[in-house]
């Protein structure tokens, strides 16, 4: 894993059917190391793969039709690594074998595997995420690594749910966020340590760092999805995430803002985006304002002018004059 950041995206969509399996095999080997792969049935093969890697962490997301994969340890590996394999919700079942032990994963479940030992996997149609970290980052963090490896992590485990949310958009966000590239390996290690069985001191450290960061990230994602709801409050979000409203507020304070200011920023950007879109020029500005989640026009106009140094009408006029002419 050289350099600060590396990413790759491969899909068989545009390939002739006879070439797909071999091409995907080559892509898998580049992302995962030495692998043998075969299709399980005679249905046309299709697969997509996305890889994002930073020093200390690699994330590979794979979606395929049924296949079997056997992975061998790479001969040139100088450091033992740990692999977390998680089956995404609404996917099929997944079987993985290591140390002659068969492990069956359902939707949303995960398992920690040893990178320096053979792994055999088989699936029906499935989407999985694999995370690879150096084994050494867990030194002094786990009470019993051997007991954690090979044990199924339930989909409802709180730290696993937070990890799933944390990496949800990672392939799109890592290229444009140096801060995330720096912090993500630490946060992922913290979250994994919690559901793998962290020591008491390590768990306390993880709760105040990686778990808190993942919780804030999950809350921000939910706020972005629900910003149009006028009743979106810290109390409501806290109930949804099973934490207190005060804890939610503290997370934003640690991030240098407040819950209300962050939410207003999301709504202002949504309103700005729609107001400046010439294709939406027929919509009244007030309708856009209320659709963005604001319930007070005077507050919106004051915040909008402060943020963008222009009125909504000014922005709409400027956008309409700069829009390209419509072709005949």
XYZ file of C-alpha atoms in Angstrom:
328
model
C 0.000 0.000 0.000
C 2.218 2.822 -1.234
C 1.497 6.528 -1.188
C -1.087 8.431 0.766
C -4.198 7.195 -1.030
C -5.105 4.695 -3.723
C -8.459 3.824 -5.242
C -9.754 1.585 -8.002
C -13.135 0.736 -9.489
C -13.821 -2.255 -11.722
C -17.015 -3.625 -13.223
C -17.772 -6.365 -15.724
C -20.821 -4.529 -17.080
C -19.306 -3.542 -20.428
C -17.295 -6.724 -20.990
C -18.346 -9.601 -23.250
C -19.789 -12.374 -21.113
C -16.999 -14.925 -21.831
C -14.352 -12.467 -20.580
C -16.015 -11.367 -17.360
C -14.913 -14.030 -14.895
C -11.245 -13.910 -15.908
C -11.191 -10.116 -15.839
C -12.834 -9.993 -12.431
C -10.425 -12.649 -11.164
C -7.512 -10.436 -12.177
C -9.085 -7.436 -10.470
C -9.720 -9.448 -7.293
C -6.118 -10.638 -7.207
C -4.899 -7.072 -7.505
C -7.067 -5.976 -4.594
C -6.932 -9.012 -2.312
C -3.737 -10.893 -3.113
C -3.374 -14.447 -4.498
C -6.849 -15.882 -5.186
C -8.458 -18.687 -7.150
C -12.005 -17.995 -8.299
C -14.756 -19.897 -10.054
C -18.425 -19.308 -10.775
C -20.788 -21.574 -8.851
C -23.560 -21.873 -11.439
C -24.041 -21.423 -15.182
C -25.754 -18.046 -14.949
C -23.987 -15.110 -16.649
C -21.320 -13.766 -14.308
C -21.336 -10.157 -13.188
C -19.240 -8.376 -10.607
C -18.190 -4.947 -9.385
C -15.293 -4.065 -7.113
C -14.272 -0.827 -5.426
C -10.999 -0.433 -3.552
C -9.860 2.415 -1.329
C -6.561 2.193 0.524
C -4.665 4.474 2.876
C -1.649 3.636 5.046
C -2.896 1.220 7.676
C -6.243 0.355 6.094
C -7.667 -1.098 2.900
C -11.396 -1.276 2.131
C -12.730 -3.444 -0.692
C -16.437 -3.572 -1.571
C -17.547 -6.399 -3.841
C -20.867 -7.311 -5.447
C -21.090 -10.467 -7.558
C -23.263 -13.257 -8.804
C -22.553 -16.667 -7.163
C -18.877 -17.551 -6.951
C -16.274 -19.373 -4.902
C -12.985 -17.734 -3.906
C -9.944 -19.344 -2.318
C -7.299 -16.949 -1.011
C -3.759 -17.903 -0.085
C -1.392 -15.812 2.050
C 0.841 -13.624 -0.091
C 4.432 -14.881 -0.102
C 5.852 -11.362 0.052
C 3.848 -10.211 3.071
C 6.160 -9.064 5.856
C 3.464 -8.181 8.392
C 0.466 -10.164 9.575
C -2.867 -8.512 8.868
C -6.429 -8.855 10.071
C -9.393 -9.021 7.683
C -12.930 -8.060 8.640
C -15.497 -9.479 6.236
C -19.035 -8.072 6.462
C -22.075 -9.114 4.423
C -24.209 -6.124 3.519
C -27.922 -6.067 4.385
C -30.315 -7.356 1.720
C -27.555 -9.583 0.334
C -27.456 -13.349 0.124
C -25.771 -15.817 2.444
C -22.028 -16.207 2.667
C -19.894 -19.163 3.727
C -16.276 -18.724 4.746
C -13.848 -21.413 5.881
C -10.624 -20.918 7.812
C -8.716 -23.435 9.954
C -11.148 -26.133 8.746
C -14.016 -24.283 10.390
C -17.065 -23.341 8.320
C -18.653 -20.023 9.232
C -22.009 -18.940 7.826
C -22.817 -15.240 7.672
C -26.254 -13.746 7.229
C -27.177 -10.238 6.158
C -25.316 -7.582 8.117
C -23.115 -10.063 9.992
C -19.328 -10.036 10.029
C -16.315 -12.139 10.953
C -12.665 -11.382 11.688
C -10.187 -13.556 9.762
C -6.432 -14.101 9.812
C -4.739 -12.781 6.699
C -1.737 -15.112 7.020
C -3.814 -18.316 6.692
C -5.845 -19.727 3.763
C -9.420 -18.498 3.378
C -12.125 -20.199 1.314
C -15.389 -18.378 0.549
C -18.575 -19.181 -1.341
C -21.682 -17.101 -1.844
C -24.893 -16.727 -3.706
C -25.653 -13.219 -4.993
C -24.049 -11.021 -2.372
C -22.459 -7.678 -1.537
C -19.599 -7.710 0.955
C -17.152 -5.240 2.451
C -13.690 -6.358 3.514
C -11.436 -4.257 5.711
C -7.767 -5.096 6.119
C -5.580 -3.735 8.926
C -2.159 -4.677 10.315
C -2.449 -7.142 13.186
C -0.063 -4.977 15.199
C -2.550 -2.095 15.561
C -4.520 -4.285 17.970
C -1.559 -4.891 20.279
C -2.591 -4.037 23.852
C -6.153 -3.376 22.655
C -7.713 -6.846 22.776
C -8.273 -9.176 25.685
C -8.173 -12.298 23.464
C -7.469 -11.993 19.732
C -7.592 -15.768 19.166
C -11.040 -15.873 20.742
C -12.280 -13.031 18.539
C -10.958 -14.397 15.234
C -13.490 -16.634 13.512
C -16.374 -15.569 15.747
C -19.502 -14.246 14.032
C -20.315 -10.646 14.948
C -24.122 -10.190 15.000
C -25.595 -7.577 12.676
C -27.101 -5.776 15.654
C -23.826 -5.337 17.541
C -23.727 -1.564 18.209
C -20.063 -1.080 17.261
C -20.535 -3.074 14.029
C -23.600 -1.004 13.133
C -21.563 2.156 13.668
C -18.735 0.767 11.561
C -21.160 -0.082 8.749
C -22.477 3.472 8.785
C -18.944 4.884 9.002
C -17.809 3.164 5.800
C -21.105 3.579 3.926
C -19.816 6.243 1.523
C -16.107 5.783 2.106
C -15.153 5.190 -1.541
C -16.676 8.528 -2.550
C -15.467 10.543 0.441
C -11.858 9.419 0.907
C -10.579 11.017 -2.333
C -11.736 14.478 -1.235
C -11.103 14.315 2.527
C -7.479 14.276 3.760
C -8.794 14.411 7.331
C -10.817 11.233 6.847
C -7.846 9.510 5.206
C -5.768 10.296 8.298
C -8.337 9.390 10.963
C -10.181 6.460 9.407
C -7.612 3.725 10.240
C -7.677 4.801 13.898
C -11.458 4.972 14.084
C -11.922 1.615 12.338
C -9.430 -0.012 14.730
C -11.319 1.433 17.706
C -14.697 0.160 16.470
C -13.354 -3.291 15.664
C -11.654 -3.527 19.049
C -14.970 -2.876 20.798
C -16.831 -5.755 19.137
C -13.776 -8.016 19.177
C -13.413 -7.661 22.943
C -11.265 -4.692 23.913
C -9.482 -4.458 27.230
C -11.128 -2.100 29.714
C -8.654 0.729 29.136
C -8.763 0.281 25.358
C -12.563 0.297 25.322
C -12.684 3.543 27.292
C -10.218 5.067 24.852
C -12.176 3.790 21.849
C -15.509 5.052 23.184
C -14.145 8.580 23.445
C -12.464 8.499 20.051
C -13.464 6.099 17.276
C -16.919 5.271 18.618
C -17.736 8.942 19.183
C -16.476 9.865 15.707
C -18.504 7.085 14.097
C -21.597 8.093 16.058
C -21.242 11.694 14.886
C -20.728 10.539 11.312
C -23.855 8.352 11.486
C -25.866 11.229 12.921
C -24.661 13.575 10.174
C -25.647 11.057 7.496
C -29.110 10.737 9.022
C -29.475 14.518 9.198
C -28.543 14.826 5.520
C -31.194 12.253 4.627
C -33.883 13.850 6.800
C -33.075 17.552 6.590
C -36.450 18.207 4.948
C -38.237 17.162 8.164
C -39.130 20.267 10.146
C -39.229 18.234 13.391
C -35.591 17.085 13.135
C -34.162 17.882 16.582
C -31.327 16.692 18.807
C -33.927 14.941 20.961
C -35.367 13.099 17.967
C -31.941 12.081 16.678
C -30.871 10.992 20.159
C -33.878 8.689 20.465
C -33.141 7.154 17.082
C -29.516 6.481 18.074
C -30.327 5.448 21.656
C -28.301 8.266 23.204
C -29.316 11.419 25.044
C -29.890 14.747 23.335
C -27.099 16.184 25.479
C -24.683 13.550 24.152
C -25.652 14.513 20.598
C -24.984 18.164 21.417
C -21.604 17.306 22.945
C -20.555 15.449 19.793
C -21.168 18.567 17.713
C -19.473 20.803 20.281
C -16.359 18.623 20.038
C -16.596 19.100 16.269
C -16.530 22.877 16.679
C -20.193 23.611 15.992
C -23.683 22.950 17.342
C -26.461 20.621 16.247
C -28.661 23.521 15.141
C -25.889 25.321 13.266
C -24.888 22.164 11.410
C -28.506 21.432 10.479
C -29.045 25.010 9.307
C -25.949 24.689 7.140
C -27.295 21.542 5.487
C -30.637 23.188 4.825
C -29.066 26.374 3.484
C -26.936 24.383 1.035
C -29.988 22.422 -0.090
C -31.962 25.632 -0.609
C -29.032 27.283 -2.438
C -28.645 24.266 -4.715
C -32.314 24.317 -5.715
C -32.652 28.098 -5.993
C -29.628 28.281 -8.310
C -30.907 25.484 -10.555
C -32.426 27.092 -13.695
C -34.591 24.020 -14.226
C -36.371 24.803 -10.937
C -36.904 28.500 -11.696
C -40.671 27.916 -11.867
C -40.795 26.970 -8.178
C -41.519 29.792 -5.721
C -38.576 30.479 -3.424
C -40.834 30.103 -0.397
C -41.750 26.574 -1.488
C -38.062 25.654 -1.779
C -37.392 27.154 1.654
C -40.074 25.115 3.373
C -39.149 21.967 1.439
C -35.582 22.343 2.754
C -36.894 22.089 6.318
C -37.096 25.733 7.361
C -40.294 26.816 9.093
C -39.558 30.536 9.476
C -38.934 32.738 6.439
C -37.332 35.640 8.283
C -34.794 33.323 9.902
C -34.037 31.718 6.539
C -33.463 35.042 4.739
C -31.196 36.301 7.524
C -29.094 33.103 7.565
C -28.988 32.872 3.771
C -27.684 36.413 3.324
C -25.102 35.959 6.057
C -23.805 32.726 4.520
C -23.872 33.604 0.812
C -23.691 37.424 0.896
C -26.682 37.593 -1.433
C -30.443 37.266 -1.300
C -32.151 34.177 -2.742
C -33.603 36.360 -5.524
C -30.141 37.688 -6.385
C -28.797 34.159 -6.608
C -31.673 32.994 -8.799
C -31.239 35.956 -11.154
C -27.495 35.384 -11.461
C -28.030 31.688 -12.158
C -30.634 32.319 -14.851
C -28.424 34.808 -16.721
C -25.415 32.470 -16.644
C -27.348 29.378 -17.748
C -26.462 28.099 -21.253
C -29.107 28.672 -23.937
C -31.479 25.827 -24.659
C -30.700 24.165 -27.990
C -33.377 24.114 -30.664
